[in-house]
Amino acid sequence: MVEGKGGRVGPDLTAVGISRTVESLVESVRNPSQRLAWGLTEPTKEFAQRYETVTVVTPDGKEIKGVTLNEDSFSLQVMDTAEQIHLFDKDKLRSIKKSRKSLMPAFDPGTLSDQDLNDIIAYLLDLAEK
Amino acid sequence: MKKTLHKVWIGIFLLLSSVFFAVNATGNACAQVTFKRLLHSSEEPQNWLTYSGDYAGRRFSALDEVKTANVRSLVVKWVFQTGATGKLETTPLVVDGVLYATGQDDRALALDARTGRPLWLYQRQLPADIRPCCGRVNRGLAILGDKVFLGLLDAHVIALDAKTGNVVWDVAAVEYAKGYSFTLAPLVLKNLVILGVSGGEYGIRGFIDAYDADTGQRKWRFYTVPGPGEPGHETWEGNSWKTGGAPAWMTGVYDPATNQLFWPTGNPAPSNRGEGRAGDNLYSNSLLALDPDSGKLNWYFQFTKHDEHDWDATQVPIMIDSGGKHLIAQANRNGFFYVLDRSTGKLLSSNAYGKITWSNSKDNEGRPVPTKESSPTPTGRTVCPGALGTTNWMSPSFDAQTGLFYVSAREQCDIFSTAPQPYEAGHAYYGSAYFPSDEAEPYWGAVRAIDPENGLVKWEFRHPSPTWSGVLSTAGGLVFTGDAEGNFIALDAATGKPLWHFQMGGAVYASPMAFAVDGREYIAIAAGSSLYAFGLP
């Protein structure tokens, strides 16, 4: 999402140009499963790791795939790829599987040239400066 | 003659009134807390008189109104908001219906334990340049007579009037600007207020102090880094002892049968760089057995020699009597569960209770030996557990009914790197950096029940992320704990099965406790910036 336009499953990129280095932005596009940032001390995790992919199977056998909005020992909140929010009690689900592979596809130079990627990053940097 | 009779009547009045007040003082809601009461705290389970609930460090409540059969009915009885930000790490004390607790920025308070209504509030005016390493926190206080005692972030120790919160005495233990502070709850025994210093991240020289409870006069100091001519000094290279760390920032335990004080110590400094401080670095990461009357060392056991991973051994140890053996057990930050003979300090067993990669052998005493590959390098090495350890300062618990030792465990590996760093007084002194390891699984947490007889984990309740909550066990067959997601959770002490939980809206950085007023049991825990008390409807 940029300036209110685009999908909700991924992060808001409007100001990402001032919060991430160019190298980090390139890495996030080429290898989106790489975690974006590490801190010296752990986050409190009052909010779960964003953009972790989760697949759940509901009591009626329906499979839902999305990102984890939040989670604790007893409940799970998920946004699916259609941007629907699902609220689950863990003990009622048939299964919960998590993956550190991002829902965002990896854009290698074959699908997104270096020049196009540079243009996107230049756009994000320019946007952030506004 | 008339004047003489007048004096006699005044004398009789004063005598009678002093008798009346003495009787009243032992029978009302503000009774004196004597050392005898502290020694026999198990005889009054309605009160929580010391940081860990008893001198053995068990954090066990003999109250059983709340039990496995009815814990699902547990409700919030009251909430007290400190009005401050930052981590609330307190464990309250409760004495005859009055609850005493600490808060962020060195607050102290007394509440009506039935309702949470405040009786008095104390707020320390802290200097702007204090140097707490890990938050403006305080974990609790101690009580004796009609005074409560606190160690403060400005490295002062104070006594407050338990009825008013007024300062009775205030002493500066050491110069805070060099990185010294107090964050722990003191331990009171006899007429002594005992506490250890924080600041291992600042290159301090650690110590444990004892103060006269009446006057605040310091009675003794034990330096946890020996000076020239003292045994253990040879375990430090050159002048490294002067900035050797070894803080003592968690509350110890006391064995009245042998009159021994057991106190755990923290990391050597700089925490993640061994170069320049060659040797074992005594008495860092050790359990010390001290004579509480003199502060003299009886024995020590060092869990991690020459630590380079910030694995403080400050976890509260628990005294366990089993089969005629007098033991002391500690679930250590380095990932091993140790059982010692507390008369001699002899190691009886050491077993991993979490993922460890730093050791694959033991020495002749049975102590885990680090591999060469676990030592930090300039480019970094992945080691498990990470710098925050398999557990940390959150209190464990021991329930003699189940025979199990309960501890909040963390599963996280870190990449440890090291770099030279000159010492500068009052400035952080790590000599390193550590980062969560990308190769490791996402980190998580758990409550684990360990059988001290064999060191095996009998059950585990898993958290989605590591918690900073301690554990309370009760005679109701329950284990209470909190999580980073804000839940307060009751588990079956025998199986670990979750029986109840409540979402408190803030992460837990505290250890729970229990008390009773008017025959009704309460379980208390801090979460977010609030203190919660739960009970049956």
XYZ file of C-alpha atoms in Angstrom:
667
model
C 0.000 0.000 0.000
C 1.208 3.508 -0.897
C -0.618 6.663 0.165
C -3.769 4.716 0.939
C -3.819 2.807 -2.334
C -3.051 -0.850 -2.814
C -3.349 -4.052 -0.811
C -3.617 -4.379 2.951
C -1.851 -7.693 3.417
C 1.578 -6.163 2.995
C 3.119 -3.184 4.775
C 2.365 0.478 4.107
C 5.292 1.662 1.986
C 4.480 5.373 1.996
C 7.305 6.274 4.376
C 9.488 3.206 3.982
C 12.096 5.280 2.164
C 13.081 6.990 5.405
C 12.851 3.950 7.674
C 14.883 1.483 5.585
C 18.147 1.650 3.720
C 18.292 1.139 -0.017
C 20.029 -2.197 0.602
C 17.213 -3.300 2.861
C 14.593 -2.322 0.285
C 16.402 -4.248 -2.448
C 16.644 -7.284 -0.159
C 12.949 -7.053 0.676
C 12.007 -7.260 -2.990
C 14.565 -9.831 -4.084
C 14.233 -11.972 -0.960
C 11.073 -10.991 0.933
C 11.370 -13.882 3.356
C 14.449 -12.322 4.887
C 13.342 -10.615 8.042
C 13.435 -6.897 7.572
C 15.090 -5.814 10.756
C 16.759 -7.174 13.789
C 17.059 -5.288 17.031
C 19.690 -5.457 19.711
C 17.048 -6.509 22.185
C 14.007 -8.537 21.523
C 10.683 -6.882 20.785
C 8.126 -7.376 23.506
C 5.981 -9.253 21.017
C 2.818 -7.737 22.337
C 2.131 -7.798 18.632
C 3.149 -10.864 16.697
C 5.773 -10.830 13.983
C 4.045 -9.148 11.061
C 3.867 -10.795 7.694
C 4.520 -14.276 9.015
C 2.531 -16.627 6.801
C -0.009 -18.818 8.558
C -2.270 -21.540 7.232
C -5.128 -22.787 9.396
C -7.702 -25.509 8.917
C -11.061 -24.653 10.472
C -13.343 -27.173 12.233
C -15.300 -27.663 8.995
C -12.136 -28.426 7.057
C -11.708 -25.084 5.304
C -8.109 -23.990 4.720
C -7.325 -20.305 5.185
C -3.953 -18.758 4.365
C -2.863 -15.282 5.356
C -0.677 -13.178 7.594
C -0.780 -13.169 11.373
C -2.190 -9.916 12.704
C -1.796 -11.080 16.275
C -1.559 -14.197 18.356
C -1.332 -15.445 21.896
C -1.508 -18.873 23.503
C -5.257 -19.053 23.062
C -6.303 -16.961 20.076
C -5.154 -16.116 16.559
C -6.072 -13.165 14.335
C -5.403 -13.568 10.608
C -5.825 -11.465 7.470
C -6.202 -13.724 4.439
C -5.019 -12.968 0.941
C -8.451 -11.523 0.132
C -7.979 -9.084 3.024
C -10.665 -10.718 5.132
C -9.993 -10.738 8.880
C -10.527 -14.059 10.688
C -10.647 -14.433 14.486
C -9.888 -17.925 15.779
C -9.789 -19.763 19.105
C -6.771 -22.006 18.742
C -8.293 -24.968 20.555
C -11.104 -25.099 17.976
C -8.876 -25.242 14.906
C -7.927 -28.518 13.276
C -4.424 -27.289 12.530
C -2.188 -24.227 12.476
C 0.910 -24.112 10.305
C 3.296 -21.212 10.167
C 5.931 -20.398 7.625
C 8.663 -17.858 7.530
C 8.251 -17.743 3.777
C 6.566 -14.465 2.939
C 3.305 -14.389 1.006
C 4.968 -11.830 -1.211
C 6.606 -13.464 -4.220
C 10.343 -13.008 -4.674
C 11.075 -10.766 -7.642
C 14.326 -11.925 -9.190
C 16.042 -9.942 -11.988
C 14.208 -12.086 -14.513
C 10.805 -10.846 -13.377
C 11.864 -7.404 -12.236
C 14.961 -5.956 -13.851
C 17.543 -4.060 -11.841
C 16.556 -0.907 -13.679
C 12.859 -1.345 -12.788
C 13.750 -2.080 -9.195
C 15.929 1.025 -9.056
C 13.015 3.062 -10.399
C 10.681 1.679 -7.725
C 13.144 2.424 -4.970
C 13.775 5.912 -6.316
C 10.011 6.448 -6.274
C 9.763 5.251 -2.655
C 12.641 7.485 -1.575
C 11.107 10.440 -3.344
C 7.733 9.693 -1.770
C 9.230 9.536 1.699
C 10.892 12.906 1.312
C 7.505 14.477 0.657
C 1.468 15.073 98.782
C -1.128 16.050 96.143
C 1.647 16.699 93.636
C 3.142 13.272 94.342
C -0.239 11.527 93.831
C -0.643 13.405 90.552
C 2.711 12.048 89.342
C 1.695 8.521 90.346
C -1.540 8.748 88.337
C 0.357 10.045 85.320
C 2.793 7.164 85.706
C -0.022 4.622 85.911
C -1.708 6.165 82.861
C 1.492 6.014 80.788
C 2.114 2.424 81.864
C -1.431 1.329 81.007
C -1.457 3.186 77.706
C 1.849 1.648 76.667
C 0.460 -1.806 77.492
C -2.722 -1.019 75.562
C -0.813 0.139 72.470
C 1.530 -2.832 72.676
C -1.433 -5.234 72.722
C -3.157 -3.320 69.975
C -0.016 -3.367 67.868
C -0.007 -7.156 67.737
C -3.708 -7.542 67.066
C -4.680 -4.958 64.479
C -4.208 -4.635 60.745
C -0.750 -3.087 61.089
C 0.903 -5.626 63.338
C 4.656 -5.584 63.660
C 6.481 -7.945 61.328
C 9.080 -9.601 63.463
C 11.977 -11.769 62.356
C 10.164 -14.640 64.054
C 7.178 -14.101 61.776
C 9.466 -14.078 58.752
C 11.066 -17.325 59.918
C 7.669 -18.967 60.288
C 5.912 -17.425 57.320
C 4.410 -20.813 56.437
C 2.210 -20.491 59.526
C 0.449 -17.482 58.064
C -0.215 -18.278 54.388
C -2.664 -15.368 54.187
C 0.398 -13.096 54.188
C 3.247 -12.801 51.696
C 6.096 -11.519 53.801
C 9.154 -11.754 51.557
C 9.907 -11.362 47.865
C 9.733 -15.103 47.193
C 7.076 -15.788 49.823
C 9.431 -17.595 52.168
C 13.120 -17.783 52.974
C 13.514 -20.928 50.859
C 12.665 -19.028 47.672
C 9.848 -21.406 46.743
C 7.222 -18.845 45.615
C 4.623 -21.340 46.770
C 1.349 -20.460 48.467
C -0.288 -22.885 50.883
C -3.656 -21.287 50.132
C -6.074 -23.669 48.434
C -9.416 -21.911 48.152
C -8.644 -21.470 44.449
C -8.014 -24.921 43.038
C -8.148 -26.958 39.877
C -11.872 -27.617 40.374
C -12.918 -23.952 40.547
C -10.163 -21.900 38.926
C -12.342 -21.450 35.836
C -14.494 -19.117 37.958
C -11.605 -16.765 38.784
C -12.446 -13.087 38.227
C -10.706 -9.732 38.608
C -11.316 -8.352 42.094
C -9.485 -5.065 41.587
C -6.915 -3.265 39.431
C -4.481 -0.596 40.579
C -2.887 1.606 37.899
C 0.485 3.099 38.759
C 0.030 5.943 36.283
C 3.584 5.448 35.056
C 5.082 4.018 31.911
C 7.722 1.332 31.591
C 7.985 -2.175 32.917
C 6.216 -2.961 36.195
C 8.301 -5.727 37.749
C 7.034 -5.716 41.308
C 6.097 -8.630 43.511
C 3.910 -7.203 46.296
C 4.113 -8.047 49.961
C 0.923 -8.490 51.968
C 0.791 -8.108 55.730
C -2.504 -8.433 57.582
C -4.639 -6.963 54.821
C -2.215 -4.289 53.628
C -0.454 -4.748 50.294
C 2.921 -3.094 49.701
C 4.386 -2.816 46.230
C 6.815 -0.837 44.132
C 6.369 0.795 40.747
C 8.290 2.296 37.873
C 10.727 5.141 38.630
C 11.038 3.941 42.224
C 7.489 4.367 43.356
C 6.301 2.582 46.475
C 2.738 2.197 47.643
C 0.471 0.638 50.213
C -3.009 -0.539 49.274
C -6.040 -2.016 50.966
C -5.452 -5.582 49.781
C -9.209 -6.238 49.598
C -10.015 -3.340 47.297
C -6.814 -1.939 45.797
C -7.529 1.466 47.322
C -4.279 3.289 48.154
C -3.248 4.074 51.720
C -0.108 5.966 50.771
C 2.146 6.550 47.780
C 5.865 7.326 47.684
C 7.680 8.672 44.647
C 11.453 8.999 44.611
C 12.768 12.128 42.966
C 15.465 10.499 40.879
C 18.426 12.382 39.420
C 18.268 12.901 35.667
C 21.523 11.043 35.068
C 20.838 7.675 36.710
C 22.057 4.706 34.705
C 19.676 1.781 34.850
C 20.700 -0.789 32.288
C 17.322 -2.288 31.580
C 14.484 0.018 32.438
C 13.539 2.235 35.368
C 12.356 -0.769 37.307
C 12.056 -1.991 40.868
C 11.093 -5.539 41.790
C 9.816 -5.068 45.306
C 10.506 -4.343 48.917
C 11.115 -6.002 52.243
C 9.422 -5.452 55.583
C 10.491 -5.643 59.224
C 8.874 -4.090 62.265
C 6.899 -1.118 61.021
C 9.256 -0.245 58.186
C 9.491 -1.254 54.542
C 12.837 -1.172 52.737
C 13.755 -0.389 49.153
C 16.849 -0.219 47.028
C 16.696 2.584 44.482
C 17.959 3.409 41.016
C 20.112 6.212 42.460
C 21.974 3.553 44.504
C 20.385 4.623 47.769
C 18.749 2.322 50.289
C 15.766 3.701 52.165
C 13.382 2.729 54.917
C 9.797 3.976 54.816
C 7.272 4.042 57.616
C 4.926 1.186 56.698
C 1.932 3.156 57.941
C 2.614 6.475 56.204
C 5.239 5.996 53.507
C 7.370 8.661 55.170
C 11.124 8.260 54.858
C 12.666 6.951 58.097
C 16.234 6.702 56.862
C 18.037 7.131 53.568
C 21.618 6.084 52.881
C 23.739 6.303 49.755
C 25.374 2.939 49.166
C 27.640 3.976 46.315
C 28.045 6.557 43.562
C 25.266 5.990 41.031
C 27.010 8.008 38.294
C 29.471 5.153 37.796
C 26.636 2.863 36.785
C 25.538 1.463 40.128
C 21.861 1.063 40.965
C 19.490 -1.126 42.955
C 16.555 -2.819 41.266
C 15.899 -5.861 43.441
C 13.712 -6.440 46.465
C 15.890 -6.547 49.594
C 15.907 -9.553 51.900
C 15.445 -8.925 55.605
C 16.719 -11.308 58.245
C 17.440 -10.791 61.901
C 17.832 -7.002 62.011
C 19.567 -6.738 58.657
C 18.428 -5.406 55.306
C 20.417 -7.238 52.643
C 20.625 -6.340 48.993
C 22.936 -6.622 46.008
C 23.820 -4.047 43.419
C 22.955 -3.789 39.719
C 25.205 -2.411 36.994
C 27.064 -5.289 35.369
C 26.720 -3.520 32.030
C 28.705 -0.541 33.311
C 31.894 -2.142 34.538
C 31.074 -1.764 38.194
C 32.638 -3.804 40.983
C 29.709 -5.787 42.362
C 28.816 -6.162 46.015
C 26.238 -7.360 48.506
C 25.434 -5.054 51.436
C 23.778 -5.498 54.821
C 22.257 -2.520 56.661
C 20.955 -2.137 60.183
C 17.155 -2.070 59.856
C 16.787 0.505 62.638
C 19.390 3.032 61.589
C 20.496 2.309 58.034
C 24.087 1.915 59.167
C 25.972 -0.452 56.905
C 27.032 -3.559 58.821
C 29.034 -5.303 56.122
C 29.816 -5.387 52.420
C 30.903 -8.425 50.423
C 32.612 -7.557 47.165
C 31.717 -10.109 44.532
C 34.989 -9.308 42.785
C 37.857 -9.947 45.228
C 40.433 -7.234 45.689
C 44.219 -7.651 45.972
C 45.200 -10.186 48.619
C 41.754 -11.759 48.774
C 41.077 -15.333 47.648
C 39.885 -15.364 44.055
C 41.680 -12.179 43.085
C 44.086 -14.296 41.018
C 41.195 -15.207 38.696
C 41.321 -11.726 37.153
C 43.881 -10.492 34.659
C 45.737 -7.334 35.602
C 43.438 -4.574 36.755
C 40.345 -6.092 35.179
C 38.953 -6.799 38.648
C 38.363 -3.093 39.164
C 35.691 -3.123 36.470
C 34.791 -6.790 36.778
C 31.026 -6.505 37.150
C 29.560 -9.533 38.979
C 26.479 -7.643 40.150
C 24.021 -9.257 42.533
C 20.730 -7.886 41.277
C 18.276 -10.548 42.397
C 17.094 -11.449 45.875
C 18.827 -14.287 47.664
C 17.472 -16.903 50.071
C 18.258 -17.802 53.669
C 18.640 -21.094 55.510
C 17.927 -20.512 59.219
C 18.936 -24.078 60.096
C 22.545 -23.401 59.135
C 22.420 -19.605 59.281
C 23.582 -19.339 55.689
C 22.635 -16.673 53.213
C 22.645 -17.798 49.574
C 23.035 -15.072 46.995
C 23.401 -15.409 43.221
C 25.693 -13.178 41.164
C 25.803 -11.909 37.605
C 28.076 -11.581 34.618
C 31.668 -10.401 34.543
C 32.298 -7.177 32.647
C 32.618 -6.544 29.821
C 29.822 -9.034 29.396
C 30.677 -10.461 25.996
C 34.412 -10.028 25.745
C 36.754 -12.281 27.678
C 39.939 -10.800 26.278
C 41.613 -8.691 28.929
C 40.092 -10.543 31.873
C 41.673 -13.991 31.507
C 40.748 -16.432 34.281
C 37.595 -17.753 35.895
C 36.564 -14.248 37.039
C 35.357 -15.119 40.521
C 32.758 -14.616 41.901
C 30.839 -13.778 38.758
C 27.965 -16.096 37.762
C 28.158 -17.877 41.090
C 26.049 -18.907 44.018
C 27.567 -17.532 47.221
C 26.976 -18.991 50.679
C 27.580 -16.194 53.171
C 27.478 -15.842 56.929
C 24.734 -13.203 57.253
C 26.127 -11.906 60.525
C 29.550 -11.062 59.145
C 29.247 -11.202 55.358
C 32.066 -13.778 55.249
C 32.088 -16.313 52.447
C 31.479 -19.937 53.461
C 31.541 -21.473 49.996
C 30.808 -20.630 46.401
C 29.845 -22.455 43.248
C 30.531 -20.856 39.880
C 28.061 -21.926 37.206
C 29.702 -20.274 34.195
C 33.419 -19.615 34.391
C 34.862 -16.731 32.412
C 31.462 -15.939 30.905
C 31.392 -14.330 27.462
C 27.635 -14.541 26.813
C 26.070 -12.364 29.522
C 24.698 -15.405 31.311
C 24.139 -13.896 34.760
C 23.492 -16.564 37.378
C 21.186 -14.213 39.265
C 18.144 -16.486 39.036
C 16.466 -17.031 42.408
C 17.746 -20.338 43.831
C 15.316 -22.577 45.710
C 16.113 -24.625 48.791
C 14.641 -28.115 48.572
C 14.671 -30.754 51.304
C 14.241 -34.216 49.883
C 14.999 -37.644 51.306
C 17.069 -36.225 54.129
C 19.118 -34.175 51.685
C 19.371 -30.423 51.988
C 19.602 -29.125 48.462
C 19.612 -25.849 46.639
C 18.534 -25.798 42.999
C 18.806 -23.202 40.282
C 17.511 -23.101 36.718
C 20.388 -21.115 35.290
C 20.379 -18.616 32.461
C 23.031 -20.742 30.687
C 20.428 -23.471 30.067
C 21.361 -25.970 32.784
C 19.385 -26.928 35.865
C 21.799 -27.344 38.778
C 21.281 -29.099 42.093
C 23.826 -28.499 44.871
C 24.286 -29.719 48.419
C 23.606 -26.495 50.251
C 25.777 -27.428 53.221
C 28.921 -27.709 51.123
C 28.206 -26.271 47.692
C 29.024 -29.620 46.076
C 27.441 -30.028 42.652
C 25.094 -33.015 42.578
C 23.646 -32.729 39.098
C 23.449 -30.464 36.055
C 20.984 -31.115 33.257
C 19.978 -29.021 30.263
C 16.376 -27.837 30.406
C 16.447 -25.965 27.078
C 18.360 -25.909 23.822
C 22.069 -25.451 24.486
C 24.956 -25.544 22.021
C 27.781 -24.138 24.111
C 28.798 -27.325 25.902
C 29.099 -30.985 25.017
C 31.107 -32.239 27.970
C 31.425 -31.920 31.735
C 34.389 -31.541 34.034
C 35.269 -33.827 36.939
C 32.808 -32.042 39.193
C 29.986 -32.516 36.673
C 29.983 -28.904 35.569
C 29.290 -28.250 31.863
C 32.424 -27.151 30.010
C 32.155 -24.643 27.157
C 33.390 -25.581 23.703
C 35.999 -23.424 22.028
C 33.511 -22.820 19.240
C 31.098 -21.055 21.587
C 33.412 -18.142 22.267
C 32.372 -14.888 20.512
C 34.468 -13.756 17.554
C 34.739 -10.434 15.714
C 32.505 -11.778 12.950
C 30.045 -13.519 15.267
C 29.044 -17.036 16.235
C 25.630 -18.497 16.815
C 25.208 -19.876 20.322
C 22.191 -21.252 22.183
C 20.839 -20.016 24.482
C 21.061 -16.381 23.449
C 22.211 -13.547 25.643
C 18.879 -13.357 27.460
C 19.318 -16.983 28.442
C 17.125 -20.040 28.820
C 15.588 -18.154 31.704
C 16.318 -14.790 33.225
C 15.281 -12.957 36.385
C 11.639 -14.099 36.446
C 11.119 -16.190 39.555
C 10.770 -19.965 39.493
C 8.635 -21.922 41.956
C 8.818 -25.240 43.772
C 5.792 -27.212 44.949
C 6.622 -29.914 47.484
C 3.247 -31.557 46.745
C 4.158 -32.324 43.145
C 7.884 -32.322 43.788
C 8.288 -30.187 40.682
C 10.352 -27.067 40.003
C 8.539 -24.673 37.664
C 10.396 -22.163 35.527
C 9.685 -19.826 32.631
C 12.019 -20.856 29.846
C 13.056 -19.091 26.666
C 14.176 -20.632 23.384
C 16.312 -18.204 21.465
C 19.768 -18.368 19.951
C 21.952 -15.356 19.254
C 24.930 -14.430 17.160
C 27.616 -13.258 19.577
C 30.331 -10.977 18.293
C 33.057 -9.213 20.181
C 35.122 -6.082 19.790
C 37.553 -4.110 21.947
C 35.966 -1.434 24.073
C 37.775 0.915 26.449
C 36.249 1.328 29.891
C 34.735 4.709 30.646
C 33.122 5.186 34.047
C 29.365 5.375 33.881
C 29.166 4.249 30.272
C 27.907 0.957 28.877
C 30.673 -1.659 28.827
C 29.648 -4.686 26.771
C 32.674 -5.274 24.570
C 30.342 -6.828 22.098
C 27.049 -6.989 20.357
C 24.604 -9.830 20.023
C 21.833 -10.337 17.544
C 19.077 -12.904 17.247
C 20.300 -15.670 14.989
C 18.657 -15.785 11.616
C 19.485 -19.470 11.380
C 17.553 -20.336 14.507
C 13.851 -21.041 14.658
C 11.660 -18.096 15.649
C 12.091 -17.757 19.367
C 9.408 -18.835 21.783
C 8.839 -19.494 25.441
C 7.407 -22.050 27.824
C 6.683 -22.897 31.407
C 8.562 -26.082 32.199
C 8.116 -28.425 35.147
C 11.443 -29.978 36.106
C 11.849 -32.965 38.398
C 14.832 -32.040 40.601
C 15.473 -35.711 41.300
C 16.619 -36.371 37.748
C 16.578 -33.003 36.006
C 14.025 -34.167 33.447
C 11.307 -31.880 32.120
C 8.018 -33.535 33.075
C 5.755 -31.176 31.168
C 5.831 -27.967 29.195
C 3.255 -25.285 28.437
C 4.333 -23.383 25.362
C 4.036 -19.618 24.813
C 4.130 -18.163 21.295
C 6.932 -15.838 22.428
C 9.277 -15.769 25.427
C 7.701 -14.432 28.594
C 9.188 -12.280 31.328
C 6.704 -13.579 33.857
C 7.693 -15.631 36.857
C 5.753 -18.566 38.222
C 3.676 -19.173 41.356
C 2.554 -22.604 42.531
C -0.227 -23.104 45.072
C -1.653 -25.799 47.295
C -4.713 -25.692 45.071
C -2.754 -27.757 42.553
C -2.172 -24.764 40.322
C 0.679 -22.986 38.623
C 0.098 -19.345 37.693
C 2.098 -17.441 35.131
C 1.786 -14.554 32.680
C 2.876 -14.049 29.111
C 4.226 -11.387 26.798
C 0.851 -11.210 25.103
C -0.844 -10.042 28.316
C -2.504 -13.245 29.500
C -2.559 -14.382 33.092
C -2.763 -18.163 32.977
C -3.566 -20.954 35.429
C -2.104 -24.380 34.680
C -2.656 -27.746 36.295
C 0.491 -28.165 38.403
C 0.605 -31.901 37.750
C 0.140 -31.856 33.988
C 0.618 -28.329 32.654
C -2.864 -28.318 31.158
C -4.223 -24.753 30.842
C -7.316 -24.348 33.013
C -8.012 -20.609 32.886
C -6.691 -17.411 31.423
C -7.493 -13.712 31.441
C -6.292 -11.035 29.020
C -4.882 -8.117 31.049
C -4.027 -5.862 28.115
C -0.315 -5.500 28.812
C 2.776 -7.677 28.785
C 3.853 -9.267 32.060
C 7.273 -8.445 33.506
C 6.666 -9.691 37.036
C 6.207 -12.758 39.180
C 2.808 -13.613 40.704
C 2.023 -14.080 44.394
C -0.975 -15.029 46.543
C -2.546 -13.789 49.743
C -5.816 -13.909 51.645
C -7.936 -11.358 53.460
C -11.025 -12.247 55.485
C -10.520 -15.858 54.483
C -10.706 -15.147 50.742
C -7.770 -16.003 48.503
C -6.348 -13.542 45.981
C -3.748 -14.064 43.282
C -1.867 -10.907 42.258
C 0.261 -10.087 39.224
C 1.535 -6.924 37.561
C 0.886 -6.419 33.844
C 1.358 -3.354 31.705
C 1.300 -0.506 34.223
C -1.269 -2.088 36.503
C -1.435 -4.459 39.398
C -4.224 -7.047 39.179
C -5.799 -9.100 41.962
C -7.936 -12.113 41.098
C -10.253 -14.155 43.280
C -13.346 -16.284 43.251
C -16.686 -14.454 42.879
